[in-house]
């Protein structure tokens, strides 16, 4: 289940964007597993192909040769744990 991220491009002179993703650890408190993506200029969406159940947070900044903008606040997405498959082949036997 991919996650689509969208933002408003407020810059007219960016070279691109740096998008970061962090994963919530099993303890439910600690964020880790940082991954970054480079996104081209004049783009305002990105599809993260993440499919593993869990909680993810994202932030983005624009950059050019002079430096980088501040980061956006985090946006969070949750990929739920799927419902288990139903059992099958139940048999009742007199004993």
mmCIF file of C-alpha atoms in Angstrom:
data_model
loop_
_atom_site.group_PDB
_atom_site.id
_atom_site.type_symbol
_atom_site.label_atom_id
_atom_site.label_comp_id
_atom_site.label_asym_id
_atom_site.label_seq_id
_atom_site.Cartn_x
_atom_site.Cartn_y
_atom_site.Cartn_z
ATOM 1 C CA UNK A 1 0.000 0.000 0.000
ATOM 2 C CA UNK A 2 1.949 3.053 -1.208
ATOM 3 C CA UNK A 3 1.708 6.393 0.567
ATOM 4 C CA UNK A 4 1.155 9.492 -1.579
ATOM 5 C CA UNK A 5 2.725 12.670 -0.230
ATOM 6 C CA UNK A 6 1.732 16.073 -1.608
ATOM 7 C CA UNK A 7 2.916 19.581 -0.784
ATOM 8 C CA UNK A 8 2.742 23.162 -2.037
ATOM 9 C CA UNK A 9 5.861 24.290 -3.887
ATOM 10 C CA UNK A 10 6.327 27.859 -2.636
ATOM 11 C CA UNK A 11 9.738 28.329 -4.251
ATOM 12 C CA UNK A 12 10.599 29.422 -7.763
ATOM 13 C CA UNK A 13 14.313 28.687 -7.574
ATOM 14 C CA UNK A 14 14.729 25.258 -5.994
ATOM 15 C CA UNK A 15 17.013 22.634 -7.469
ATOM 16 C CA UNK A 16 14.935 19.940 -5.803
ATOM 17 C CA UNK A 17 13.511 18.666 -2.549
ATOM 18 C CA UNK A 18 14.790 16.394 0.187
ATOM 19 C CA UNK A 19 12.035 14.224 1.645
ATOM 20 C CA UNK A 20 12.680 12.265 4.836
ATOM 21 C CA UNK A 21 10.781 9.294 6.230
ATOM 22 C CA UNK A 22 11.100 7.900 9.747
ATOM 23 C CA UNK A 23 9.527 4.731 11.098
ATOM 24 C CA UNK A 24 7.998 4.417 14.563
ATOM 25 C CA UNK A 25 9.829 1.705 16.509
ATOM 26 C CA UNK A 26 8.048 -1.231 18.146
ATOM 27 C CA UNK A 27 8.187 0.561 21.534
ATOM 28 C CA UNK A 28 5.696 3.124 20.133
ATOM 29 C CA UNK A 29 7.860 6.030 21.286
ATOM 30 C CA UNK A 30 11.161 6.054 19.402
ATOM 31 C CA UNK A 31 11.454 7.195 15.772
ATOM 32 C CA UNK A 32 14.202 5.695 13.662
ATOM 33 C CA UNK A 33 15.003 3.983 10.373
ATOM 34 C CA UNK A 34 15.558 7.313 8.609
ATOM 35 C CA UNK A 35 15.279 7.181 4.819
ATOM 36 C CA UNK A 36 15.704 10.148 2.493
ATOM 37 C CA UNK A 37 14.467 10.647 -1.042
ATOM 38 C CA UNK A 38 15.570 13.271 -3.546
ATOM 39 C CA UNK A 39 12.717 14.747 -5.544
ATOM 40 C CA UNK A 40 13.215 16.972 -8.583
ATOM 41 C CA UNK A 41 12.304 20.645 -8.824
ATOM 42 C CA UNK A 42 8.807 21.878 -9.657
ATOM 43 C CA UNK A 43 7.234 18.664 -8.370
ATOM 44 C CA UNK A 44 4.606 18.648 -5.639
ATOM 45 C CA UNK A 45 3.934 14.971 -4.977
ATOM 46 C CA UNK A 46 5.802 11.742 -4.323
ATOM 47 C CA UNK A 47 4.563 8.162 -4.014
ATOM 48 C CA UNK A 48 6.441 6.265 -1.326
ATOM 49 C CA UNK A 49 6.237 2.574 -2.260
ATOM 50 C CA UNK A 50 6.325 1.552 1.435
ATOM 51 C CA UNK A 51 4.065 -1.458 2.003
ATOM 52 C CA UNK A 52 5.081 -2.706 5.447
ATOM 53 C CA UNK A 53 2.494 -2.142 8.196
ATOM 54 C CA UNK A 54 3.584 0.560 10.599
ATOM 55 C CA UNK A 55 3.527 4.262 11.434
ATOM 56 C CA UNK A 56 5.603 6.647 9.338
ATOM 57 C CA UNK A 57 6.299 10.340 9.524
ATOM 58 C CA UNK A 58 7.526 12.560 6.712
ATOM 59 C CA UNK A 59 8.936 16.039 6.261
ATOM 60 C CA UNK A 60 10.325 17.906 3.257
ATOM 61 C CA UNK A 61 12.578 20.838 2.454
ATOM 62 C CA UNK A 62 13.565 22.634 -0.757
ATOM 63 C CA UNK A 63 17.205 23.179 -1.680
ATOM 64 C CA UNK A 64 19.393 24.896 -4.253
ATOM 65 C CA UNK A 65 23.105 25.741 -4.611
ATOM 66 C CA UNK A 66 22.828 28.387 -1.875
ATOM 67 C CA UNK A 67 21.344 26.133 0.801
ATOM 68 C CA UNK A 68 18.140 24.564 2.043
ATOM 69 C CA UNK A 69 14.834 25.867 3.332
ATOM 70 C CA UNK A 70 13.527 24.941 6.740
ATOM 71 C CA UNK A 71 11.785 21.570 7.075
ATOM 72 C CA UNK A 72 8.009 21.358 7.002
ATOM 73 C CA UNK A 73 6.250 20.047 10.088
ATOM 74 C CA UNK A 74 5.899 16.259 10.077
ATOM 75 C CA UNK A 75 2.991 14.569 8.328
ATOM 76 C CA UNK A 76 2.127 11.084 9.559
ATOM 77 C CA UNK A 77 0.676 8.028 7.820
ATOM 78 C CA UNK A 78 -0.268 4.608 9.164
ATOM 79 C CA UNK A 79 -0.324 1.412 7.136
ATOM 80 C CA UNK A 80 -2.562 -0.899 9.182
ATOM 81 C CA UNK A 81 -1.788 -4.498 9.976
ATOM 82 C CA UNK A 82 -3.920 -6.538 7.582
ATOM 83 C CA UNK A 83 -6.726 -8.711 8.893
ATOM 84 C CA UNK A 84 -5.595 -12.349 9.036
ATOM 85 C CA UNK A 85 -6.819 -14.793 6.426
ATOM 86 C CA UNK A 86 -9.811 -16.865 7.472
ATOM 87 C CA UNK A 87 -9.199 -20.451 8.550
ATOM 88 C CA UNK A 88 -10.456 -23.186 6.272
ATOM 89 C CA UNK A 89 -11.193 -26.897 6.177
ATOM 90 C CA UNK A 90 -12.843 -27.049 9.603
ATOM 91 C CA UNK A 91 -14.037 -30.583 10.317
ATOM 92 C CA UNK A 92 -16.252 -31.725 13.200
ATOM 93 C CA UNK A 93 -15.661 -35.314 14.328
ATOM 94 C CA UNK A 94 -17.494 -37.327 17.000
ATOM 95 C CA UNK A 95 -15.037 -38.696 19.523
#
